[in-house]
């Protein structure tokens, strides 16, 4: 296969634990500085700079310049999809002993996957929307029903495509912790943005897990039928 060398190159990029930590941290869709990523990856600033240069060169990351500061983020949603798929394979491998932690439980309950919702929350929301006839989802793609479009429009969700965007409108994304699909694409991103804007969920500072507020529990239950 002509693509095999490029696949091997990508795998080599991700195989370093420091680079893997950097990439997984950026899966929440935010942009962080080299100093912030060095702390997350547990490496020196010099090592982080080397990692970031390689990831930018291979177009896994892009740099946003804001005055004198440089912020790094995942280059595309497809990079996040690739990483989530690798996580699915990783957790299916031979188990390694590691005492369970509070962060593990928080990540499994609710987190962001790039710019959409994942974990128990993301899967429950997807399942309930399908059960209520708001969403149709198969193995490769999905669509909102007329009822789904009306509900999201009434909530103020923005489903408009940015100029020149080639992003899928609605698609499944296999959840690494639940081993079932959660909702991605523009619809998934719009739902996550709505949840943050209405304070249904809040970011946690240490990772990409999110806190579900009391208002969020009520909204996900009453509006979408999702019980978390």
PDB file of C-alpha atoms in Angstrom, residues 14-221:
ATOM      1  CA  UNK A  14       1.918   9.212  18.508  1.00  0.00           C
ATOM      2  CA  UNK A  15       4.083   6.444  19.976  1.00  0.00           C
ATOM      3  CA  UNK A  16       6.143   8.767  22.169  1.00  0.00           C
ATOM      4  CA  UNK A  17       4.446   9.060  25.612  1.00  0.00           C
ATOM      5  CA  UNK A  18       5.130  12.800  25.792  1.00  0.00           C
ATOM      6  CA  UNK A  19       3.581  13.471  22.377  1.00  0.00           C
ATOM      7  CA  UNK A  20       0.671  11.130  23.194  1.00  0.00           C
ATOM      8  CA  UNK A  21      -0.030  13.145  26.353  1.00  0.00           C
ATOM      9  CA  UNK A  22       0.074  16.394  24.393  1.00  0.00           C
ATOM     10  CA  UNK A  23      -2.312  15.109  21.728  1.00  0.00           C
ATOM     11  CA  UNK A  24      -4.784  13.590  24.176  1.00  0.00           C
ATOM     12  CA  UNK A  25      -4.822  16.809  26.230  1.00  0.00           C
ATOM     13  CA  UNK A  26      -5.730  18.834  23.148  1.00  0.00           C
ATOM     14  CA  UNK A  27      -8.653  16.534  22.384  1.00  0.00           C
ATOM     15  CA  UNK A  28     -10.938  18.909  24.258  1.00  0.00           C
ATOM     16  CA  UNK A  29     -10.667  21.316  21.309  1.00  0.00           C
ATOM     17  CA  UNK A  30      -8.858  24.064  23.213  1.00  0.00           C
ATOM     18  CA  UNK A  31      -5.551  25.686  22.293  1.00  0.00           C
ATOM     19  CA  UNK A  32      -2.759  25.681  24.900  1.00  0.00           C
ATOM     20  CA  UNK A  33       0.701  27.188  25.153  1.00  0.00           C
ATOM     21  CA  UNK A  34       3.944  25.211  25.005  1.00  0.00           C
ATOM     22  CA  UNK A  35       4.461  25.799  28.731  1.00  0.00           C
ATOM     23  CA  UNK A  36       1.027  24.408  29.599  1.00  0.00           C
ATOM     24  CA  UNK A  37       1.584  21.368  27.395  1.00  0.00           C
ATOM     25  CA  UNK A  38       5.040  20.753  28.885  1.00  0.00           C
ATOM     26  CA  UNK A  39       3.470  20.496  32.342  1.00  0.00           C
ATOM     27  CA  UNK A  40       0.757  18.143  31.115  1.00  0.00           C
ATOM     28  CA  UNK A  41       3.235  15.920  29.293  1.00  0.00           C
ATOM     29  CA  UNK A  42       5.662  15.893  32.229  1.00  0.00           C
ATOM     30  CA  UNK A  43       8.618  17.005  30.116  1.00  0.00           C
ATOM     31  CA  UNK A  44      10.993  19.960  30.090  1.00  0.00           C
ATOM     32  CA  UNK A  45      10.096  23.061  28.036  1.00  0.00           C
ATOM     33  CA  UNK A  46      12.897  22.187  25.604  1.00  0.00           C
ATOM     34  CA  UNK A  47      11.544  18.671  25.064  1.00  0.00           C
ATOM     35  CA  UNK A  48       8.006  20.002  24.666  1.00  0.00           C
ATOM     36  CA  UNK A  49       9.225  22.481  22.054  1.00  0.00           C
ATOM     37  CA  UNK A  50      10.825  19.627  20.102  1.00  0.00           C
ATOM     38  CA  UNK A  51       7.640  17.535  20.307  1.00  0.00           C
ATOM     39  CA  UNK A  52       5.458  20.435  19.198  1.00  0.00           C
ATOM     40  CA  UNK A  53       7.690  21.258  16.233  1.00  0.00           C
ATOM     41  CA  UNK A  54       7.405  17.669  14.994  1.00  0.00           C
ATOM     42  CA  UNK A  55       3.635  17.556  15.489  1.00  0.00           C
ATOM     43  CA  UNK A  56       3.167  20.855  13.644  1.00  0.00           C
ATOM     44  CA  UNK A  57       5.478  19.752  10.827  1.00  0.00           C
ATOM     45  CA  UNK A  58       3.430  16.554  10.406  1.00  0.00           C
ATOM     46  CA  UNK A  59       0.244  18.693  10.464  1.00  0.00           C
ATOM     47  CA  UNK A  60      -1.216  16.998  13.508  1.00  0.00           C
ATOM     48  CA  UNK A  61      -1.195  20.367  15.273  1.00  0.00           C
ATOM     49  CA  UNK A  62      -1.529  23.952  14.127  1.00  0.00           C
ATOM     50  CA  UNK A  63      -0.306  27.138  15.812  1.00  0.00           C
ATOM     51  CA  UNK A  64      -2.422  30.169  16.593  1.00  0.00           C
ATOM     52  CA  UNK A  65      -0.360  33.323  17.170  1.00  0.00           C
ATOM     53  CA  UNK A  66      -1.913  35.842  19.568  1.00  0.00           C
ATOM     54  CA  UNK A  67       0.509  38.704  19.940  1.00  0.00           C
ATOM     55  CA  UNK A  68       3.791  37.315  21.261  1.00  0.00           C
ATOM     56  CA  UNK A  69       2.166  34.072  22.455  1.00  0.00           C
ATOM     57  CA  UNK A  70       1.753  30.856  20.499  1.00  0.00           C
ATOM     58  CA  UNK A  71      -1.127  28.460  21.128  1.00  0.00           C
ATOM     59  CA  UNK A  72      -1.255  24.879  19.859  1.00  0.00           C
ATOM     60  CA  UNK A  73      -4.382  22.930  18.918  1.00  0.00           C
ATOM     61  CA  UNK A  74      -5.356  19.834  16.936  1.00  0.00           C
ATOM     62  CA  UNK A  75      -5.242  20.539  13.222  1.00  0.00           C
ATOM     63  CA  UNK A  76      -8.615  18.977  12.339  1.00  0.00           C
ATOM     64  CA  UNK A  77     -11.535  17.066  13.806  1.00  0.00           C
ATOM     65  CA  UNK A  78     -10.226  14.015  11.930  1.00  0.00           C
ATOM     66  CA  UNK A  79      -7.124  14.008  14.148  1.00  0.00           C
ATOM     67  CA  UNK A  80      -9.360  13.804  17.223  1.00  0.00           C
ATOM     68  CA  UNK A  81     -11.363  11.008  15.576  1.00  0.00           C
ATOM     69  CA  UNK A  82      -8.143   9.081  14.918  1.00  0.00           C
ATOM     70  CA  UNK A  83      -7.001   9.494  18.531  1.00  0.00           C
ATOM     71  CA  UNK A  84     -10.371   8.410  19.926  1.00  0.00           C
ATOM     72  CA  UNK A  85     -10.189   5.302  17.715  1.00  0.00           C
ATOM     73  CA  UNK A  86      -6.713   4.514  19.026  1.00  0.00           C
ATOM     74  CA  UNK A  87      -8.019   4.836  22.583  1.00  0.00           C
ATOM     75  CA  UNK A  88     -10.754   2.302  21.783  1.00  0.00           C
ATOM     76  CA  UNK A  89      -8.079  -0.180  20.652  1.00  0.00           C
ATOM     77  CA  UNK A  90      -5.822   0.662  23.612  1.00  0.00           C
ATOM     78  CA  UNK A  91      -8.410  -0.095  26.301  1.00  0.00           C
ATOM     79  CA  UNK A  92      -9.237  -3.398  24.580  1.00  0.00           C
ATOM     80  CA  UNK A  93      -5.623  -4.588  24.946  1.00  0.00           C
ATOM     81  CA  UNK A  94      -4.126  -6.660  27.763  1.00  0.00           C
ATOM     82  CA  UNK A  95      -5.018  -5.075  31.101  1.00  0.00           C
ATOM     83  CA  UNK A  96      -2.340  -3.305  33.107  1.00  0.00           C
ATOM     84  CA  UNK A  97      -2.642  -2.852  36.821  1.00  0.00           C
ATOM     85  CA  UNK A  98      -3.350   0.720  37.775  1.00  0.00           C
ATOM     86  CA  UNK A  99      -5.372   1.745  40.831  1.00  0.00           C
ATOM     87  CA  UNK A 100      -8.604   3.472  39.795  1.00  0.00           C
ATOM     88  CA  UNK A 101      -8.570   7.225  40.293  1.00  0.00           C
ATOM     89  CA  UNK A 102     -11.092  10.031  40.647  1.00  0.00           C
ATOM     90  CA  UNK A 103      -9.951  11.446  37.296  1.00  0.00           C
ATOM     91  CA  UNK A 104     -10.646   8.110  35.578  1.00  0.00           C
ATOM     92  CA  UNK A 105     -14.202   8.114  36.938  1.00  0.00           C
ATOM     93  CA  UNK A 106     -14.751  11.745  35.917  1.00  0.00           C
ATOM     94  CA  UNK A 107     -13.473  11.087  32.390  1.00  0.00           C
ATOM     95  CA  UNK A 108     -15.737   8.071  31.973  1.00  0.00           C
ATOM     96  CA  UNK A 109     -18.783   9.934  33.238  1.00  0.00           C
ATOM     97  CA  UNK A 110     -18.559  13.017  31.036  1.00  0.00           C
ATOM     98  CA  UNK A 111     -15.844  14.562  28.875  1.00  0.00           C
ATOM     99  CA  UNK A 112     -15.298  16.330  25.605  1.00  0.00           C
ATOM    100  CA  UNK A 113     -14.014  14.540  22.521  1.00  0.00           C
ATOM    101  CA  UNK A 114     -12.584  17.447  20.515  1.00  0.00           C
ATOM    102  CA  UNK A 115     -15.702  19.658  20.418  1.00  0.00           C
ATOM    103  CA  UNK A 116     -18.501  17.203  21.193  1.00  0.00           C
ATOM    104  CA  UNK A 117     -19.652  15.260  24.267  1.00  0.00           C
ATOM    105  CA  UNK A 118     -18.387  11.810  25.175  1.00  0.00           C
ATOM    106  CA  UNK A 119     -18.396   9.316  28.021  1.00  0.00           C
ATOM    107  CA  UNK A 120     -21.583   8.189  29.757  1.00  0.00           C
ATOM    108  CA  UNK A 121     -23.134  11.595  29.083  1.00  0.00           C
ATOM    109  CA  UNK A 122     -22.411  11.625  25.359  1.00  0.00           C
ATOM    110  CA  UNK A 123     -23.615   8.059  24.813  1.00  0.00           C
ATOM    111  CA  UNK A 124     -26.758   8.501  26.946  1.00  0.00           C
ATOM    112  CA  UNK A 125     -27.636  11.704  25.097  1.00  0.00           C
ATOM    113  CA  UNK A 126     -27.183   9.987  21.729  1.00  0.00           C
ATOM    114  CA  UNK A 127     -29.254   6.951  22.767  1.00  0.00           C
ATOM    115  CA  UNK A 128     -32.097   9.082  24.116  1.00  0.00           C
ATOM    116  CA  UNK A 129     -32.236  11.250  20.991  1.00  0.00           C
ATOM    117  CA  UNK A 130     -32.529   8.112  18.868  1.00  0.00           C
ATOM    118  CA  UNK A 131     -35.189   6.643  21.168  1.00  0.00           C
ATOM    119  CA  UNK A 132     -37.226   9.856  21.029  1.00  0.00           C
ATOM    120  CA  UNK A 133     -37.104  10.018  17.242  1.00  0.00           C
ATOM    121  CA  UNK A 134     -34.891  13.103  17.172  1.00  0.00           C
ATOM    122  CA  UNK A 135     -31.900  11.444  15.535  1.00  0.00           C
ATOM    123  CA  UNK A 136     -31.162   8.663  13.047  1.00  0.00           C
ATOM    124  CA  UNK A 137     -27.685   7.177  13.270  1.00  0.00           C
ATOM    125  CA  UNK A 138     -26.057   4.267  11.472  1.00  0.00           C
ATOM    126  CA  UNK A 139     -22.497   2.949  11.416  1.00  0.00           C
ATOM    127  CA  UNK A 140     -21.165   5.726   9.185  1.00  0.00           C
ATOM    128  CA  UNK A 141     -23.429   8.761   9.278  1.00  0.00           C
ATOM    129  CA  UNK A 142     -26.561  10.251  10.741  1.00  0.00           C
ATOM    130  CA  UNK A 143     -29.235  12.897  10.388  1.00  0.00           C
ATOM    131  CA  UNK A 144     -31.637  14.861  12.516  1.00  0.00           C
ATOM    132  CA  UNK A 145     -35.324  14.153  12.044  1.00  0.00           C
ATOM    133  CA  UNK A 146     -37.779  17.007  11.576  1.00  0.00           C
ATOM    134  CA  UNK A 147     -38.552  16.813  15.311  1.00  0.00           C
ATOM    135  CA  UNK A 148     -34.843  16.939  16.099  1.00  0.00           C
ATOM    136  CA  UNK A 149     -34.320  19.992  13.910  1.00  0.00           C
ATOM    137  CA  UNK A 150     -37.259  21.786  15.533  1.00  0.00           C
ATOM    138  CA  UNK A 151     -36.035  20.999  19.053  1.00  0.00           C
ATOM    139  CA  UNK A 152     -32.470  22.181  18.451  1.00  0.00           C
ATOM    140  CA  UNK A 153     -33.707  25.300  16.667  1.00  0.00           C
ATOM    141  CA  UNK A 154     -35.969  26.105  19.633  1.00  0.00           C
ATOM    142  CA  UNK A 155     -33.004  25.686  21.999  1.00  0.00           C
ATOM    143  CA  UNK A 156     -30.898  28.044  19.879  1.00  0.00           C
ATOM    144  CA  UNK A 157     -28.330  25.494  18.695  1.00  0.00           C
ATOM    145  CA  UNK A 158     -26.255  26.794  15.771  1.00  0.00           C
ATOM    146  CA  UNK A 159     -26.060  24.151  13.030  1.00  0.00           C
ATOM    147  CA  UNK A 160     -24.859  26.434  10.247  1.00  0.00           C
ATOM    148  CA  UNK A 161     -21.707  25.330   8.447  1.00  0.00           C
ATOM    149  CA  UNK A 162     -18.742  27.727   8.564  1.00  0.00           C
ATOM    150  CA  UNK A 163     -17.571  29.009   5.155  1.00  0.00           C
ATOM    151  CA  UNK A 164     -15.680  26.376   3.149  1.00  0.00           C
ATOM    152  CA  UNK A 165     -16.281  23.779   5.862  1.00  0.00           C
ATOM    153  CA  UNK A 166     -16.152  20.148   4.742  1.00  0.00           C
ATOM    154  CA  UNK A 167     -17.084  18.764   8.135  1.00  0.00           C
ATOM    155  CA  UNK A 168     -19.789  16.094   8.393  1.00  0.00           C
ATOM    156  CA  UNK A 169     -23.143  17.388   9.569  1.00  0.00           C
ATOM    157  CA  UNK A 170     -23.843  14.422  11.799  1.00  0.00           C
ATOM    158  CA  UNK A 171     -21.899  11.201  12.396  1.00  0.00           C
ATOM    159  CA  UNK A 172     -21.197   8.575  15.077  1.00  0.00           C
ATOM    160  CA  UNK A 173     -17.893   8.530  16.975  1.00  0.00           C
ATOM    161  CA  UNK A 174     -17.007   5.320  18.818  1.00  0.00           C
ATOM    162  CA  UNK A 175     -16.571   6.107  22.512  1.00  0.00           C
ATOM    163  CA  UNK A 176     -13.418   4.543  23.976  1.00  0.00           C
ATOM    164  CA  UNK A 177     -14.806   4.137  27.512  1.00  0.00           C
ATOM    165  CA  UNK A 178     -18.397   3.131  26.689  1.00  0.00           C
ATOM    166  CA  UNK A 179     -17.461   1.168  23.522  1.00  0.00           C
ATOM    167  CA  UNK A 180     -20.583   2.545  21.847  1.00  0.00           C
ATOM    168  CA  UNK A 181     -21.187   5.592  19.639  1.00  0.00           C
ATOM    169  CA  UNK A 182     -21.628   9.139  20.791  1.00  0.00           C
ATOM    170  CA  UNK A 183     -22.682  11.987  18.503  1.00  0.00           C
ATOM    171  CA  UNK A 184     -20.078  13.967  16.550  1.00  0.00           C
ATOM    172  CA  UNK A 185     -20.038  16.292  13.547  1.00  0.00           C
ATOM    173  CA  UNK A 186     -21.633  19.739  13.502  1.00  0.00           C
ATOM    174  CA  UNK A 187     -24.678  18.504  15.433  1.00  0.00           C
ATOM    175  CA  UNK A 188     -22.545  17.060  18.222  1.00  0.00           C
ATOM    176  CA  UNK A 189     -20.476  20.241  18.398  1.00  0.00           C
ATOM    177  CA  UNK A 190     -23.607  22.422  18.514  1.00  0.00           C
ATOM    178  CA  UNK A 191     -25.025  20.373  21.401  1.00  0.00           C
ATOM    179  CA  UNK A 192     -21.790  20.675  23.377  1.00  0.00           C
ATOM    180  CA  UNK A 193     -21.604  24.422  22.742  1.00  0.00           C
ATOM    181  CA  UNK A 194     -25.222  24.789  23.870  1.00  0.00           C
ATOM    182  CA  UNK A 195     -24.542  22.784  27.046  1.00  0.00           C
ATOM    183  CA  UNK A 196     -21.566  24.985  27.968  1.00  0.00           C
ATOM    184  CA  UNK A 197     -23.446  28.195  27.156  1.00  0.00           C
ATOM    185  CA  UNK A 198     -26.406  27.213  29.349  1.00  0.00           C
ATOM    186  CA  UNK A 199     -24.169  26.041  32.192  1.00  0.00           C
ATOM    187  CA  UNK A 200     -25.399  22.466  31.912  1.00  0.00           C
ATOM    188  CA  UNK A 201     -21.751  21.387  31.969  1.00  0.00           C
ATOM    189  CA  UNK A 202     -18.530  23.052  33.129  1.00  0.00           C
ATOM    190  CA  UNK A 203     -14.921  22.402  32.206  1.00  0.00           C
ATOM    191  CA  UNK A 204     -12.563  21.037  34.823  1.00  0.00           C
ATOM    192  CA  UNK A 205      -9.065  22.563  34.917  1.00  0.00           C
ATOM    193  CA  UNK A 206      -6.963  19.410  35.031  1.00  0.00           C
ATOM    194  CA  UNK A 207      -8.216  17.401  32.016  1.00  0.00           C
ATOM    195  CA  UNK A 208     -11.029  17.232  29.453  1.00  0.00           C
ATOM    196  CA  UNK A 209     -13.615  15.783  31.818  1.00  0.00           C
ATOM    197  CA  UNK A 210     -16.620  18.023  32.440  1.00  0.00           C
ATOM    198  CA  UNK A 211     -18.851  18.522  35.458  1.00  0.00           C
ATOM    199  CA  UNK A 212     -22.585  18.071  34.921  1.00  0.00           C
ATOM    200  CA  UNK A 213     -24.464  20.728  36.891  1.00  0.00           C
ATOM    201  CA  UNK A 214     -27.825  20.212  38.585  1.00  0.00           C
ATOM    202  CA  UNK A 215     -29.442  22.294  35.835  1.00  0.00           C
ATOM    203  CA  UNK A 216     -27.695  20.069  33.317  1.00  0.00           C
ATOM    204  CA  UNK A 217     -28.997  16.853  34.874  1.00  0.00           C
ATOM    205  CA  UNK A 218     -32.526  18.265  34.718  1.00  0.00           C
ATOM    206  CA  UNK A 219     -32.132  19.580  31.157  1.00  0.00           C
ATOM    207  CA  UNK A 220     -30.660  16.368  29.764  1.00  0.00           C
ATOM    208  CA  UNK A 221     -33.478  14.407  31.430  1.00  0.00           C
TER     209      UNK A 221
END
